[in-house]
Short mmCIF file of C-alpha atoms and ligand atoms in Angstrom, two decimals:
data_model
loop_
_atom_site.label_atom_id
_atom_site.label_comp_id
_atom_site.label_asym_id
_atom_site.label_seq_id
_atom_site.Cartn_x
_atom_site.Cartn_y
_atom_site.Cartn_z
CA UNK A 128 1.06 48.17 99.99
CA UNK A 129 4.41 48.45 101.11
CA UNK A 130 6.61 45.28 100.59
CA UNK A 131 9.41 44.04 103.26
CA UNK A 132 11.75 41.56 102.85
CA UNK A 133 14.08 42.01 105.56
CA UNK A 134 12.50 41.58 109.34
CA UNK A 135 14.82 44.58 110.37
CA UNK A 136 13.31 46.98 108.02
CA UNK A 137 10.03 45.73 108.89
CA UNK A 138 10.34 46.17 112.52
CA UNK A 139 11.55 49.76 112.14
CA UNK A 140 8.38 50.74 109.99
CA UNK A 141 6.31 49.22 112.63
CA UNK A 142 7.87 50.97 115.41
CA UNK A 143 7.15 54.23 113.75
CA UNK A 144 3.86 53.13 112.76
CA UNK A 145 3.47 52.17 116.35
CA UNK A 146 3.58 55.82 117.61
CA UNK A 147 0.02 56.04 115.55
CA UNK A 148 -1.28 53.76 118.25
CA UNK A 149 -3.28 52.11 115.59
CA UNK A 150 -4.33 48.03 116.06
CA UNK A 151 -2.14 45.57 113.97
CA UNK A 152 -3.78 42.64 112.59
CA UNK A 153 -1.51 39.43 111.09
CA UNK A 154 -2.40 37.17 108.34
CA UNK A 155 0.43 34.55 107.95
CA UNK A 156 0.28 32.96 104.80
CA UNK A 157 2.16 30.14 102.43
CA UNK A 158 1.10 32.04 99.55
CA UNK A 159 -0.88 30.88 96.37
CA UNK A 160 -3.40 33.29 97.64
CA UNK A 161 -7.27 32.31 97.33
CA UNK A 162 -10.46 33.49 98.60
CA UNK A 163 -9.73 32.01 102.06
CA UNK A 164 -6.57 34.05 102.61
CA UNK A 165 -8.49 37.06 101.26
CA UNK A 166 -11.34 36.77 104.29
CA UNK A 167 -8.63 36.62 106.72
CA UNK A 168 -7.24 40.06 105.20
CA UNK A 169 -11.12 41.51 104.74
CA UNK A 170 -11.58 40.51 108.67
CA UNK A 171 -8.21 42.13 109.95
CA UNK A 172 -9.37 45.07 108.09
CA UNK A 173 -12.49 45.65 109.85
CA UNK A 174 -10.90 45.40 113.11
CA UNK A 175 -7.37 47.01 113.00
CA UNK A 176 -6.09 50.09 111.26
CA UNK A 177 -2.78 48.34 109.63
CA UNK A 178 -2.81 44.78 108.20
CA UNK A 179 0.27 42.79 107.40
CA UNK A 180 0.35 39.65 105.79
CA UNK A 181 3.24 37.14 105.49
CA UNK A 182 4.31 34.91 102.36
CA UNK A 183 6.68 32.67 103.32
CA UNK A 184 6.88 28.90 102.11
CA UNK A 185 8.29 27.69 105.36
CA UNK A 186 10.83 24.40 104.73
CA UNK A 187 10.54 23.49 108.08
CA UNK A 188 7.35 22.59 108.05
CA UNK A 189 7.40 20.45 105.46
CA UNK A 190 7.86 16.85 106.29
CA UNK A 191 7.55 15.56 102.59
CA UNK A 192 10.45 17.47 100.68
CA UNK A 193 8.34 16.43 97.34
CA UNK A 194 5.34 18.30 98.58
CA UNK A 195 7.70 21.60 99.62
CA UNK A 196 9.29 21.21 95.85
CA UNK A 197 5.64 21.05 94.42
CA UNK A 198 4.33 23.87 96.67
CA UNK A 199 2.37 26.24 94.19
CA UNK A 200 4.51 29.90 94.11
CA UNK A 201 2.49 32.78 92.83
CA UNK A 202 4.17 35.79 94.00
CA UNK A 203 2.97 38.40 91.33
CA UNK A 204 -0.79 37.44 91.63
CA UNK A 205 -0.42 37.59 95.00
CA UNK A 206 0.75 40.62 95.82
CA UNK A 207 -2.12 42.07 93.25
CA UNK A 208 -4.63 40.05 95.30
CA UNK A 209 -3.44 41.68 98.46
CA UNK A 210 -3.27 45.16 96.96
CA UNK A 211 -6.67 44.55 95.90
CA UNK A 212 -7.95 43.50 99.22
CA UNK A 213 -6.45 46.84 101.18
CA UNK A 214 -3.76 44.80 102.68
CA UNK A 215 -1.00 47.41 104.23
CA UNK A 216 2.14 45.64 104.50
CA UNK A 217 3.41 42.44 102.87
CA UNK A 218 6.38 40.54 104.51
CA UNK A 219 7.90 38.38 101.77
CA UNK A 220 11.16 37.07 103.33
CA UNK A 221 14.02 34.70 102.15
CA UNK A 222 14.40 31.34 104.24
CA UNK A 223 17.98 32.92 105.35
CA UNK A 224 15.88 35.94 106.89
CA UNK A 225 13.62 33.78 109.06
CA UNK A 226 16.41 31.03 109.80
CA UNK A 227 19.61 33.14 109.72
CA UNK A 228 21.45 30.28 111.75
CA UNK A 229 20.03 27.30 110.05
CA UNK A 230 16.59 25.50 111.00
CA UNK A 231 18.23 23.31 113.47
CA UNK A 232 17.87 24.02 117.33
CA UNK A 233 16.78 22.37 120.49
CA UNK A 234 13.67 19.85 119.78
CA UNK A 235 10.30 21.27 120.48
CA UNK A 236 8.26 19.64 122.96
CA UNK A 237 4.54 20.43 121.55
CA UNK A 238 2.90 17.45 124.07
CA UNK A 239 -0.26 15.72 122.96
CA UNK A 240 -1.54 17.91 120.36
CA UNK A 241 1.29 16.82 118.12
CA UNK A 242 0.72 12.95 118.84
CA UNK A 243 -2.91 12.92 117.18
CA UNK A 244 -4.41 13.50 113.41
CA UNK A 245 -1.77 15.85 111.57
CA UNK A 246 1.01 15.40 114.20
CA UNK A 247 0.94 11.85 114.13
CA UNK A 248 0.59 11.50 109.90
CA UNK A 249 3.13 14.42 109.04
CA UNK A 250 5.88 14.06 111.85
CA UNK A 251 7.92 17.40 112.49
CA UNK A 252 5.34 19.31 110.70
CA UNK A 253 3.85 21.23 113.60
CA UNK A 254 7.61 21.40 115.09
CA UNK A 255 7.98 23.57 111.93
CA UNK A 256 4.97 25.77 112.05
CA UNK A 257 5.76 26.25 115.79
CA UNK A 258 9.35 27.55 114.76
CA UNK A 259 8.02 29.90 111.94
CA UNK A 260 5.32 31.40 113.88
CA UNK A 261 7.63 32.00 117.11
CA UNK A 262 9.68 33.90 114.63
CA UNK A 263 6.99 35.87 112.63
CA UNK A 264 5.20 36.67 115.96
CA UNK A 265 8.24 38.26 117.73
CA UNK A 266 8.83 40.18 114.08
CA UNK A 267 5.57 41.58 113.70
CA UNK A 268 3.86 41.41 117.48
CA UNK A 269 0.56 41.98 115.99
CA UNK A 270 -2.52 43.03 118.46
CA UNK A 271 -4.74 40.14 116.84
CA UNK A 272 -3.79 37.13 114.67
CA UNK A 273 -5.86 35.93 111.73
CA UNK A 274 -6.10 32.14 111.28
CA UNK A 275 -8.17 29.99 109.12
CA UNK A 276 -10.44 26.89 111.02
CA UNK A 277 -9.68 24.83 107.89
CA UNK A 278 -6.44 24.20 109.67
CA UNK A 279 -8.26 23.52 112.96
CA UNK A 280 -5.27 21.80 114.51
CA UNK A 281 -2.86 24.40 113.64
CA UNK A 282 -4.82 26.79 115.58
CA UNK A 283 -4.34 24.86 118.49
CA UNK A 284 -0.73 24.78 117.83
CA UNK A 285 -0.40 28.30 117.46
CA UNK A 286 -2.50 28.85 120.40
CA UNK A 287 -0.44 27.02 122.77
CA UNK A 288 2.44 29.08 121.52
CA UNK A 289 1.07 32.13 122.21
CA UNK A 290 -0.13 31.40 125.54
CA UNK A 291 3.11 29.70 126.48
CA UNK A 292 4.76 33.05 126.07
CA UNK A 293 2.19 35.12 127.63
CA UNK A 294 1.91 37.31 124.42
CA UNK A 295 -0.89 39.80 124.49
CA UNK A 296 -1.79 38.47 121.01
CA UNK A 297 -5.49 37.98 120.28
CA UNK A 298 -6.61 34.92 118.17
CA UNK A 299 -9.12 35.26 115.86
CA UNK A 300 -10.15 32.20 114.13
CA UNK A 301 -11.85 32.42 110.87
CA UNK A 302 -14.61 30.06 109.14
CA UNK A 303 -13.43 28.13 106.13
CA UNK A 304 -14.27 29.56 102.77
CA UNK A 305 -15.67 26.75 100.49
CA UNK A 306 -15.90 26.75 96.80
CA UNK A 307 -20.06 26.58 95.88
CA UNK A 308 -19.31 22.68 95.29
CA UNK A 309 -18.58 22.66 98.96
CA UNK A 310 -14.86 21.88 98.67
CA UNK A 311 -12.41 24.21 100.86
CA UNK A 312 -10.47 26.22 99.13
CA UNK A 313 -7.07 25.51 99.41
CA UNK A 314 -3.45 26.18 97.67
CA UNK A 315 -3.07 22.44 96.91
CA UNK A 316 -6.28 22.38 95.35
CA UNK A 317 -4.53 23.77 91.96
CA UNK A 318 -2.69 20.81 91.81
CA UNK A 319 -5.74 18.95 91.12
CA UNK A 320 -7.56 17.71 88.04
CA UNK A 321 -11.11 19.25 86.81
CA UNK A 322 -12.15 16.03 87.53
CA UNK A 323 -10.39 15.01 90.95
CA UNK A 324 -11.45 18.41 91.99
CA UNK A 325 -15.26 17.60 91.14
CA UNK A 326 -14.73 14.28 93.22
CA UNK A 327 -13.01 16.06 96.23
CA UNK A 328 -16.19 17.68 97.04
CA UNK A 329 -17.10 14.37 98.39
CA UNK A 330 -14.96 15.38 101.64
CA UNK A 331 -17.63 18.12 102.28
CA UNK A 332 -20.22 15.69 101.95
CA UNK A 333 -19.28 13.46 103.95
CA UNK A 334 -18.46 16.19 106.93
CA UNK A 335 -21.94 17.11 106.30
CA UNK A 336 -23.30 13.31 106.33
CA UNK A 337 -21.62 12.98 109.85
CA UNK A 338 -22.82 16.28 111.45
CA UNK A 339 -26.56 15.01 110.34
CA UNK A 340 -26.20 11.65 111.31
CA UNK A 341 -24.53 12.50 114.69
CA UNK A 342 -26.47 10.83 117.61
CA UNK A 343 -25.50 10.20 121.76
CA UNK A 344 -23.50 6.93 121.57
CA UNK A 345 -20.72 5.03 119.09
CA UNK A 346 -19.53 7.02 116.50
CA UNK A 347 -17.69 4.38 114.87
CA UNK A 348 -20.36 3.62 112.09
CA UNK A 349 -20.51 7.32 111.25
CA UNK A 350 -16.60 7.42 110.74
CA UNK A 351 -16.75 4.39 108.75
CA UNK A 352 -19.26 5.17 106.16
CA UNK A 353 -17.99 8.65 105.97
CA UNK A 354 -14.57 7.20 105.03
CA UNK A 355 -16.09 4.26 102.57
CA UNK A 356 -18.06 7.53 101.11
CA UNK A 357 -14.53 9.29 100.13
CA UNK A 358 -12.86 5.83 99.10
CA UNK A 359 -15.65 5.37 96.86
CA UNK A 360 -15.19 8.55 95.09
CA UNK A 361 -11.59 7.34 94.02
CA UNK A 362 -9.44 8.85 96.83
CA UNK A 363 -6.22 6.39 96.88
CA UNK A 364 -5.49 6.88 100.65
CA UNK A 365 -7.12 8.07 103.91
CA UNK A 366 -4.89 9.43 106.90
CA UNK A 367 -7.61 9.65 108.92
CA UNK A 368 -11.77 10.37 109.39
CA UNK A 369 -12.26 11.40 113.30
CA UNK A 370 -14.75 12.75 115.55
CA UNK A 371 -12.59 14.53 118.35
CA UNK A 372 -13.22 16.98 121.20
CA UNK A 373 -13.57 20.20 119.70
CA UNK A 374 -11.48 21.84 122.39
CA UNK A 375 -8.54 18.93 123.24
CA UNK A 376 -8.44 16.79 119.72
CA UNK A 377 -8.66 14.01 121.95
CA UNK A 378 -10.65 11.04 119.59
CA UNK A 379 -13.92 10.25 120.58
CA UNK A 380 -15.39 7.00 120.39
CA UNK A 381 -18.54 7.59 122.31
CA UNK A 382 -20.32 10.92 122.16
CA UNK A 383 -22.19 11.92 125.70
CA UNK A 384 -24.81 14.16 123.66
CA UNK A 385 -23.50 17.42 124.90
CA UNK A 386 -19.74 17.99 124.50
CA UNK A 387 -18.50 19.81 121.59
CA UNK A 388 -17.04 17.81 118.79
CA UNK A 389 -15.77 18.09 115.59
CA UNK A 390 -15.01 15.58 112.46
CA UNK A 391 -11.67 16.14 110.36
CA UNK A 392 -10.84 14.41 107.35
CA UNK A 393 -7.43 14.09 105.99
CA UNK A 394 -7.22 12.46 102.42
CA UNK A 395 -5.24 11.77 98.94
CA UNK A 396 -6.46 12.48 95.69
CA UNK A 397 -4.46 12.36 92.55
CA UNK A 398 -1.50 12.26 94.91
CA UNK A 399 -2.65 15.59 96.52
CA UNK A 400 -3.41 15.82 100.43
CA UNK A 401 -6.36 17.40 101.26
CA UNK A 402 -7.55 18.47 105.10
CA UNK A 403 -11.18 19.99 105.95
CA UNK A 404 -13.00 19.88 108.91
CA UNK A 405 -16.31 20.75 110.49
CA UNK A 406 -17.85 21.44 113.90
CA UNK A 407 -20.60 18.54 114.63
CA UNK A 408 -21.86 20.01 117.66
P1 LIG B 790 -2.06 28.58 104.29
O1 LIG B 790 -1.19 29.67 103.08
O2 LIG B 790 -2.25 27.56 103.37
O3 LIG B 790 -0.95 28.15 105.43
O4 LIG B 790 -2.96 29.31 104.68
C1 LIG B 790 -2.76 30.64 105.67
C2 LIG B 790 -3.84 31.13 106.39
O5 LIG B 790 -4.92 30.88 105.71
C3 LIG B 790 -4.13 29.87 107.64
O6 LIG B 790 -4.41 30.32 108.61
C4 LIG B 790 -5.04 28.96 106.99
O7 LIG B 790 -5.69 28.39 107.94
C5 LIG B 790 -6.21 30.15 106.09
N1 LIG B 790 -6.84 29.02 105.09
C6 LIG B 790 -6.35 28.33 104.38
N2 LIG B 790 -7.41 28.11 103.63
C7 LIG B 790 -8.54 28.81 103.65
C8 LIG B 790 -9.71 28.60 103.66
N3 LIG B 790 -10.48 28.01 102.54
N4 LIG B 790 -10.81 29.41 104.22
C9 LIG B 790 -10.37 30.16 105.59
N5 LIG B 790 -9.07 30.45 105.65
C10 LIG B 790 -7.81 29.44 105.15
#
Protein backbone atom coordinates (compact mmCIF):
# COMPACT_ATOMS: atom_id res chain seq x y z
CA UNK A 1 0.00 0.00 0.00
CA UNK A 2 1.23 3.49 -0.83
CA UNK A 3 0.44 6.33 1.56
CA UNK A 4 -0.09 9.88 0.29
CA UNK A 5 -0.44 12.97 2.42
CA UNK A 6 -0.53 15.51 -0.40
CA UNK A 7 -3.44 15.76 -2.81
CA UNK A 8 -1.17 16.76 -5.70
CA UNK A 9 1.06 13.69 -5.21
CA UNK A 10 -1.97 11.40 -5.09
CA UNK A 11 -3.45 13.01 -8.21
CA UNK A 12 -0.11 12.58 -10.07
CA UNK A 13 0.06 8.91 -9.07
CA UNK A 14 -3.55 8.30 -10.12
CA UNK A 15 -2.90 9.99 -13.47
CA UNK A 16 -0.09 7.48 -14.15
CA UNK A 17 -2.28 4.55 -13.05
CA UNK A 18 -5.07 5.81 -15.33
CA UNK A 19 -2.95 4.70 -18.32
CA UNK A 20 -3.53 1.12 -17.17
CA UNK A 21 -7.27 1.74 -17.52
CA UNK A 22 -8.07 0.01 -14.26
CA UNK A 23 -11.32 0.77 -12.45
CA UNK A 24 -10.82 2.69 -9.22
CA UNK A 25 -12.83 2.24 -6.02
CA UNK A 26 -12.83 4.82 -3.22
CA UNK A 27 -13.63 4.28 0.47
CA UNK A 28 -13.63 7.57 2.42
CA UNK A 29 -13.42 7.20 6.22
CA UNK A 30 -12.71 9.02 9.46
CA UNK A 31 -10.34 6.23 10.50
CA UNK A 32 -10.48 4.08 13.68
CA UNK A 33 -11.19 1.30 11.22
CA UNK A 34 -13.34 -1.73 12.01
CA UNK A 35 -14.90 -4.65 10.12
CA UNK A 36 -17.52 -2.34 8.60
CA UNK A 37 -14.90 -0.22 6.88
CA UNK A 38 -13.00 -3.35 5.84
CA UNK A 39 -16.09 -4.77 4.13
CA UNK A 40 -16.19 -1.62 1.99
CA UNK A 41 -12.53 -2.23 1.07
CA UNK A 42 -13.29 -5.89 0.27
CA UNK A 43 -16.26 -4.92 -1.92
CA UNK A 44 -14.10 -2.44 -3.80
CA UNK A 45 -11.37 -5.04 -4.37
CA UNK A 46 -13.95 -7.39 -5.91
CA UNK A 47 -15.04 -4.92 -8.55
CA UNK A 48 -12.06 -2.62 -9.17
CA UNK A 49 -8.34 -2.83 -9.95
CA UNK A 50 -7.29 -0.08 -7.53
CA UNK A 51 -8.76 0.55 -4.10
CA UNK A 52 -8.16 3.91 -2.47
CA UNK A 53 -9.06 4.59 1.16
CA UNK A 54 -8.94 8.01 2.80
CA UNK A 55 -8.61 8.70 6.50
CA UNK A 56 -9.53 12.25 7.40
CA UNK A 57 -11.27 13.34 10.59
CA UNK A 58 -13.11 16.19 8.93
CA UNK A 59 -13.51 19.06 11.41
CA UNK A 60 -16.15 20.66 9.18
CA UNK A 61 -18.66 17.85 9.82
CA UNK A 62 -18.48 17.87 13.62
CA UNK A 63 -21.21 20.13 14.92
CA UNK A 64 -20.09 19.28 18.48
CA UNK A 65 -16.43 20.28 19.18
CA UNK A 66 -16.29 17.81 22.13
CA UNK A 67 -17.23 14.95 19.78
CA UNK A 68 -14.42 16.01 17.41
CA UNK A 69 -11.90 16.19 20.28
CA UNK A 70 -12.88 12.69 21.49
CA UNK A 71 -12.99 11.05 18.06
CA UNK A 72 -10.70 7.97 18.23
CA UNK A 73 -7.45 8.18 16.24
CA UNK A 74 -5.69 4.85 15.64
CA UNK A 75 -3.64 5.49 12.51
CA UNK A 76 -0.93 2.82 13.10
CA UNK A 77 -3.52 0.05 13.54
CA UNK A 78 -5.52 1.46 10.63
CA UNK A 79 -2.52 1.22 8.31
CA UNK A 80 -1.94 -2.40 9.35
CA UNK A 81 -5.60 -3.29 8.81
CA UNK A 82 -5.62 -1.67 5.37
CA UNK A 83 -2.41 -3.49 4.39
CA UNK A 84 -3.95 -6.80 5.46
CA UNK A 85 -7.19 -5.99 3.63
CA UNK A 86 -5.26 -5.44 0.40
CA UNK A 87 -5.96 -1.72 0.04
CA UNK A 88 -3.70 -0.20 -2.65
CA UNK A 89 -3.58 3.46 -1.67
CA UNK A 90 -4.17 5.37 1.56
CA UNK A 91 -4.80 9.12 1.40
CA UNK A 92 -4.11 10.62 4.82
CA UNK A 93 -4.18 14.40 4.40
CA UNK A 94 -3.86 17.20 6.96
CA UNK A 95 -6.68 19.68 7.55
CA UNK A 96 -4.64 22.30 5.72
CA UNK A 97 -4.28 20.01 2.71
CA UNK A 98 -8.03 19.58 2.39
CA UNK A 99 -8.95 23.15 3.32
CA UNK A 100 -6.01 25.33 2.18
CA UNK A 101 -8.30 28.37 2.17
CA UNK A 102 -10.00 27.52 5.47
CA UNK A 103 -13.33 25.83 6.05
CA UNK A 104 -15.43 28.91 5.22
CA UNK A 105 -16.88 29.64 1.83
CA UNK A 106 -20.43 30.09 0.60
CA UNK A 107 -23.17 28.39 2.61
CA UNK A 108 -24.39 25.30 0.78
CA UNK A 109 -28.10 24.73 0.34
CA UNK A 110 -28.85 21.03 0.60
CA UNK A 111 -32.63 21.37 0.66
CA UNK A 112 -35.08 18.99 2.35
CA UNK A 113 -32.57 16.24 3.21
CA UNK A 114 -30.72 18.65 5.53
CA UNK A 115 -33.89 19.54 7.44
CA UNK A 116 -34.75 16.08 8.84
CA UNK A 117 -33.19 13.53 11.24
CA UNK A 118 -29.37 13.97 11.28
CA UNK A 119 -29.79 17.25 9.39
CA UNK A 120 -32.00 18.79 12.05
CA UNK A 121 -30.26 17.21 15.06
CA UNK A 122 -26.71 18.00 13.90
CA UNK A 123 -26.91 21.45 12.29
CA UNK A 124 -24.07 21.99 9.83
CA UNK A 125 -23.06 18.30 9.82
CA UNK A 126 -24.10 17.53 6.25
CA UNK A 127 -22.74 20.81 4.96
CA UNK A 128 -19.38 19.62 6.31
CA UNK A 129 -19.83 16.17 4.75
CA UNK A 130 -20.76 17.77 1.43
CA UNK A 131 -17.74 20.07 1.56
CA UNK A 132 -15.21 17.31 2.26
CA UNK A 133 -16.71 14.87 -0.22
CA UNK A 134 -16.71 17.53 -2.93
CA UNK A 135 -12.99 18.03 -2.30
CA UNK A 136 -12.13 14.31 -1.97
CA UNK A 137 -14.07 13.23 -5.05
CA UNK A 138 -12.42 15.92 -7.16
CA UNK A 139 -8.99 14.69 -6.04
CA UNK A 140 -9.64 10.94 -6.35
CA UNK A 141 -12.18 10.90 -9.24
CA UNK A 142 -13.12 7.24 -8.57
CA UNK A 143 -15.23 5.06 -10.83
CA UNK A 144 -17.06 3.59 -7.84
CA UNK A 145 -17.64 5.18 -4.44
CA UNK A 146 -18.24 2.78 -1.54
CA UNK A 147 -20.44 3.98 1.34
CA UNK A 148 -22.09 2.17 4.24
CA UNK A 149 -25.84 1.86 4.69
CA UNK A 150 -25.18 2.50 8.39
CA UNK A 151 -25.07 6.20 7.46
CA UNK A 152 -28.25 6.05 5.42
CA UNK A 153 -28.91 9.78 5.18
CA UNK A 154 -25.26 10.51 4.43
CA UNK A 155 -25.50 8.18 1.39
CA UNK A 156 -28.40 10.30 0.15
CA UNK A 157 -26.53 13.58 0.68
CA UNK A 158 -23.47 12.30 -1.19
CA UNK A 159 -25.71 10.88 -3.92
CA UNK A 160 -27.17 14.38 -4.27
CA UNK A 161 -23.65 15.84 -4.62
CA UNK A 162 -22.68 13.38 -7.38
CA UNK A 163 -25.94 14.04 -9.20
CA UNK A 164 -25.60 17.82 -8.92
CA UNK A 165 -22.17 17.83 -10.57
CA UNK A 166 -23.04 15.05 -13.00
CA UNK A 167 -19.89 13.15 -12.08
CA UNK A 168 -19.61 9.69 -13.66
CA UNK A 169 -19.29 7.97 -10.28
CA UNK A 170 -21.25 4.86 -9.34
CA UNK A 171 -22.47 4.75 -5.75
CA UNK A 172 -22.25 1.30 -4.14
CA UNK A 173 -24.02 1.18 -0.79
CA UNK A 174 -22.77 -1.67 1.39
CA UNK A 175 -24.99 -3.31 4.08
CA UNK A 176 -24.25 -2.57 7.73
CA UNK A 177 -21.75 -4.88 9.43
CA UNK A 178 -22.84 -5.82 12.95
CA UNK A 179 -21.33 -7.45 16.02
CA UNK A 180 -22.85 -10.89 16.68
CA UNK A 181 -24.94 -9.08 19.32
CA UNK A 182 -26.57 -7.05 16.53
CA UNK A 183 -24.87 -3.79 17.49
CA UNK A 184 -23.85 -1.90 14.34
CA UNK A 185 -20.08 -1.56 14.22
CA UNK A 186 -18.98 2.02 14.73
CA UNK A 187 -15.76 3.80 15.63
CA UNK A 188 -17.74 5.44 18.44
CA UNK A 189 -18.39 2.02 20.07
CA UNK A 190 -14.83 2.13 21.42
CA UNK A 191 -16.02 4.89 23.77
CA UNK A 192 -18.65 2.61 25.35
CA UNK A 193 -18.13 0.66 28.58
CA UNK A 194 -18.64 -3.11 28.30
CA UNK A 195 -21.96 -2.70 30.08
CA UNK A 196 -23.16 0.10 27.80
CA UNK A 197 -22.08 -1.88 24.74
CA UNK A 198 -24.27 -4.74 25.90
CA UNK A 199 -27.23 -2.44 26.57
CA UNK A 200 -26.73 -0.68 23.23
CA UNK A 201 -27.78 -3.87 21.44
CA UNK A 202 -31.37 -2.80 22.18
CA UNK A 203 -31.19 -0.47 19.18
CA UNK A 204 -31.02 -3.36 16.74
CA UNK A 205 -33.65 -5.32 18.66
CA UNK A 206 -35.96 -2.28 18.58
CA UNK A 207 -35.39 -1.93 14.82
CA UNK A 208 -36.09 -5.64 14.32
CA UNK A 209 -39.23 -5.30 16.44
CA UNK A 210 -40.43 -2.53 14.10
CA UNK A 211 -39.70 -4.66 11.05
CA UNK A 212 -41.53 -7.67 12.51
CA UNK A 213 -44.53 -5.59 13.64
CA UNK A 214 -45.01 -3.31 10.62
CA UNK A 215 -48.55 -3.41 9.26
CA UNK A 216 -50.49 -1.13 6.94
CA UNK A 217 -51.79 1.96 8.80
CA UNK A 218 -50.42 4.12 11.60
CA UNK A 219 -46.78 3.58 12.61
CA UNK A 220 -47.05 5.79 15.72
CA UNK A 221 -47.41 2.93 18.16
CA UNK A 222 -44.44 1.11 16.59
CA UNK A 223 -42.05 4.04 17.02
CA UNK A 224 -43.34 4.80 20.53
CA UNK A 225 -42.83 1.19 21.66
CA UNK A 226 -39.35 1.08 20.10
CA UNK A 227 -38.42 4.33 21.87
CA UNK A 228 -39.66 2.94 25.20
CA UNK A 229 -37.59 -0.24 24.67
CA UNK A 230 -34.45 1.86 24.10
CA UNK A 231 -35.02 4.15 27.10
CA UNK A 232 -35.72 1.12 29.33
CA UNK A 233 -32.14 -0.10 28.65
CA UNK A 234 -30.72 3.08 30.16
CA UNK A 235 -30.21 5.29 27.11
CA UNK A 236 -30.17 8.83 28.42
CA UNK A 237 -31.62 10.55 25.38
CA UNK A 238 -33.29 9.72 22.08
CA UNK A 239 -32.84 12.12 19.15
CA UNK A 240 -35.29 10.20 16.96
CA UNK A 241 -36.96 6.87 16.34
CA UNK A 242 -38.64 7.29 12.99
CA UNK A 243 -40.17 5.49 10.06
CA UNK A 244 -39.50 7.32 6.79
CA UNK A 245 -39.85 6.92 3.06
CA UNK A 246 -36.78 4.93 1.99
CA UNK A 247 -36.18 7.09 -1.10
CA UNK A 248 -36.83 10.59 0.22
CA UNK A 249 -36.65 10.27 4.04
CA UNK A 250 -40.00 12.06 4.34
CA UNK A 251 -41.37 10.95 7.74
CA UNK A 252 -44.23 8.46 7.51
CA UNK A 253 -47.18 8.48 9.93
CA UNK A 254 -49.45 6.14 7.98
CA UNK A 255 -47.88 3.33 5.96
CA UNK A 256 -49.74 2.47 2.75
CA UNK A 257 -48.65 -1.18 2.90
CA UNK A 258 -46.64 -1.02 -0.33
CA UNK A 259 -44.07 1.81 -0.42
CA UNK A 260 -40.49 1.18 0.63
CA UNK A 261 -39.83 2.40 4.18
CA UNK A 262 -36.83 2.59 6.51
CA UNK A 263 -36.67 2.83 10.31
CA UNK A 264 -33.94 5.05 11.74
CA UNK A 265 -32.70 5.61 15.29
CA UNK A 266 -30.31 8.05 16.95
CA UNK A 267 -29.82 7.83 20.71
CA UNK A 268 -27.28 8.55 23.45
CA UNK A 269 -25.81 6.06 25.90
CA UNK A 270 -22.83 6.89 28.14
CA UNK A 271 -22.89 10.30 26.35
CA UNK A 272 -22.05 8.51 23.08
CA UNK A 273 -24.41 9.14 20.18
CA UNK A 274 -25.24 5.99 18.21
CA UNK A 275 -27.19 5.74 14.95
CA UNK A 276 -28.62 2.76 13.12
CA UNK A 277 -31.31 1.88 10.60
CA UNK A 278 -32.93 -1.01 8.78
CA UNK A 279 -35.12 -1.22 5.73
CA UNK A 280 -38.55 -2.29 6.99
CA UNK A 281 -40.14 -2.95 3.61
P1 LIG B 1 -16.84 6.65 9.09
O1 LIG B 1 -15.37 6.41 9.28
O2 LIG B 1 -17.65 6.36 10.29
O3 LIG B 1 -17.14 7.98 8.45
O4 LIG B 1 -17.31 5.57 8.02
C1 LIG B 1 -16.69 5.48 6.76
C2 LIG B 1 -17.57 4.66 5.85
O5 LIG B 1 -17.77 3.37 6.43
C3 LIG B 1 -18.97 5.27 5.68
O6 LIG B 1 -19.39 5.09 4.35
C4 LIG B 1 -19.79 4.48 6.64
O7 LIG B 1 -21.17 4.43 6.32
C5 LIG B 1 -19.15 3.11 6.55
N1 LIG B 1 -19.45 2.32 7.75
C6 LIG B 1 -19.32 2.72 9.04
N2 LIG B 1 -19.74 1.75 9.87
C7 LIG B 1 -20.15 0.72 9.09
C8 LIG B 1 -20.69 -0.57 9.35
N3 LIG B 1 -20.91 -1.01 10.58
N4 LIG B 1 -20.97 -1.37 8.30
C9 LIG B 1 -20.76 -0.94 7.02
N5 LIG B 1 -20.25 0.26 6.71
C10 LIG B 1 -19.95 1.09 7.73
